[in-house]
PDB file of C-alpha atoms in Angstrom:
ATOM      1  CA  GLU O1439      98.735 122.369  96.860  1.00  0.00           C
ATOM      2  CA  ASP O1440     100.264 123.793  93.697  1.00  0.00           C
ATOM      3  CA  ALA O1441     101.128 121.904  90.502  1.00  0.00           C
ATOM      4  CA  THR O1442     104.709 121.312  91.655  1.00  0.00           C
ATOM      5  CA  ASP O1443     103.509 119.640  94.856  1.00  0.00           C
ATOM      6  CA  ALA O1444     101.044 117.478  92.928  1.00  0.00           C
ATOM      7  CA  THR O1445     103.745 116.420  90.459  1.00  0.00           C
ATOM      8  CA  GLN O1446     106.180 115.625  93.250  1.00  0.00           C
ATOM      9  CA  SER O1447     103.538 113.523  95.005  1.00  0.00           C
ATOM     10  CA  GLY O1448     102.977 111.547  91.794  1.00  0.00           C
ATOM     11  CA  VAL O1449     106.699 110.958  91.385  1.00  0.00           C
ATOM     12  CA  GLU O1450     106.991 109.817  94.986  1.00  0.00           C
ATOM     13  CA  LEU O1451     104.082 107.413  94.492  1.00  0.00           C
ATOM     14  CA  ILE O1452     105.662 105.910  91.405  1.00  0.00           C
ATOM     15  CA  GLU O1453     109.001 105.522  93.215  1.00  0.00           C
ATOM     16  CA  HIS O1454     107.305 103.952  96.248  1.00  0.00           C
ATOM     17  CA  ALA O1455     105.228 101.647  94.056  1.00  0.00           C
ATOM     18  CA  VAL O1456     108.363 100.179  92.441  1.00  0.00           C
ATOM     19  CA  ASN O1457     108.800  97.849  95.412  1.00  0.00           C
ATOM     20  CA  MET O1458     105.126  96.928  95.653  1.00  0.00           C
ATOM     21  CA  LYS O1459     103.618  93.858  94.058  1.00  0.00           C
ATOM     22  CA  ASP O1460     100.847  94.395  91.533  1.00  0.00           C
ATOM     23  CA  GLY O1461      98.376  92.775  93.935  1.00  0.00           C
ATOM     24  CA  GLN O1462      99.293  95.292  96.635  1.00  0.00           C
ATOM     25  CA  LEU O1463      98.586  98.176  94.269  1.00  0.00           C
ATOM     26  CA  PHE O1464      95.290  96.573  93.256  1.00  0.00           C
ATOM     27  CA  HIS O1465      94.328  96.251  96.927  1.00  0.00           C
ATOM     28  CA  ILE O1466      95.148  99.912  97.618  1.00  0.00           C
ATOM     29  CA  ILE O1467      93.201 101.147  94.594  1.00  0.00           C
ATOM     30  CA  THR O1468      90.273  98.916  95.562  1.00  0.00           C
ATOM     31  CA  LEU O1469      90.085  99.494  99.323  1.00  0.00           C
ATOM     32  CA  GLY O1470      92.187 102.620  99.810  1.00  0.00           C
ATOM     33  CA  GLN O1471      95.065 103.328 102.163  1.00  0.00           C
ATOM     34  CA  GLY O1472      95.875 106.214 104.487  1.00  0.00           C
ATOM     35  CA  ASN O1473      94.066 109.341 103.254  1.00  0.00           C
ATOM     36  CA  MET O1474      93.138 107.774  99.910  1.00  0.00           C
ATOM     37  CA  PRO O1475      89.674 106.192  99.853  1.00  0.00           C
ATOM     38  CA  GLY O1476      88.930 102.993  97.984  1.00  0.00           C
ATOM     39  CA  HIS O1477      87.751 103.294  94.398  1.00  0.00           C
ATOM     40  CA  ALA O1478      86.097  99.907  93.812  1.00  0.00           C
ATOM     41  CA  ALA O1479      82.685 101.516  93.257  1.00  0.00           C
ATOM     42  CA  GLN O1480      84.029 104.082  90.792  1.00  0.00           C
ATOM     43  CA  VAL O1481      86.660 102.093  88.884  1.00  0.00           C
ATOM     44  CA  SER O1482      85.947  98.699  87.324  1.00  0.00           C
ATOM     45  CA  ARG O1483      88.185  95.728  88.109  1.00  0.00           C
ATOM     46  CA  GLU O1484      89.541  95.806  84.539  1.00  0.00           C
ATOM     47  CA  ASP O1485      90.337  99.514  84.764  1.00  0.00           C
ATOM     48  CA  ARG O1486      92.111  99.054  88.109  1.00  0.00           C
ATOM     49  CA  TRP O1487      94.476  96.620  86.385  1.00  0.00           C
ATOM     50  CA  ARG O1488      94.899  99.146  83.566  1.00  0.00           C
ATOM     51  CA  ILE O1489      95.906 101.750  86.151  1.00  0.00           C
ATOM     52  CA  ILE O1490      98.531  99.358  87.521  1.00  0.00           C
ATOM     53  CA  ASN O1491      99.847  98.708  84.013  1.00  0.00           C
ATOM     54  CA  TYR O1492     100.027 102.475  83.465  1.00  0.00           C
ATOM     55  CA  ILE O1493     101.994 102.939  86.705  1.00  0.00           C
ATOM     56  CA  ARG O1494     104.401 100.194  85.614  1.00  0.00           C
ATOM     57  CA  SER O1495     104.840 101.794  82.179  1.00  0.00           C
ATOM     58  CA  MET O1496     105.606 105.151  83.840  1.00  0.00           C
ATOM     59  CA  GLN O1497     108.179 103.447  86.058  1.00  0.00           C
ATOM     60  CA  ALA O1498     109.822 101.812  83.042  1.00  0.00           C
ATOM     61  CA  ALA O1499     109.968 105.145  81.187  1.00  0.00           C
ATOM     62  CA  ALA O1500     111.326 107.140  84.157  1.00  0.00           C
ATOM     63  CA  PRO O1501     114.999 108.075  83.950  1.00  0.00           C
ATOM     64  CA  LYS O1502     117.076 106.002  86.299  1.00  0.00           C
ATOM     65  CA  GLN O1503     118.793 107.925  89.104  1.00  0.00           C
ATOM     66  CA  PRO O1504     122.083 106.632  90.486  1.00  0.00           C
ATOM     67  CA  ALA O1505     121.808 105.520  94.119  1.00  0.00           C
ATOM     68  CA  GLY O1506     121.999 108.519  96.427  1.00  0.00           C
ATOM     69  CA  ALA O1507     121.609 111.051  93.597  1.00  0.00           C
ATOM     70  CA  GLU O1508     119.333 114.053  94.040  1.00  0.00           C
ATOM     71  CA  PRO O1509     116.360 114.144  91.636  1.00  0.00           C
ATOM     72  CA  THR O1510     116.568 116.914  89.046  1.00  0.00           C
TER      73      THR O1510
END
């Protein structure tokens, strides 16, 4: 996976997470989902909420794309 693929994956996660509730994100970070393992042992409860707040701040800062528009 090159840097472009990693960046695209992060963008897709942020876009997908827009429709998720904060509790859902917390659950995924804690217990994992799909290929991602849980991180409860490595990341404190407080830091998991900080991660969610960071994701939300990235979503708020992301340029808005018109419906159906191709990302640039």
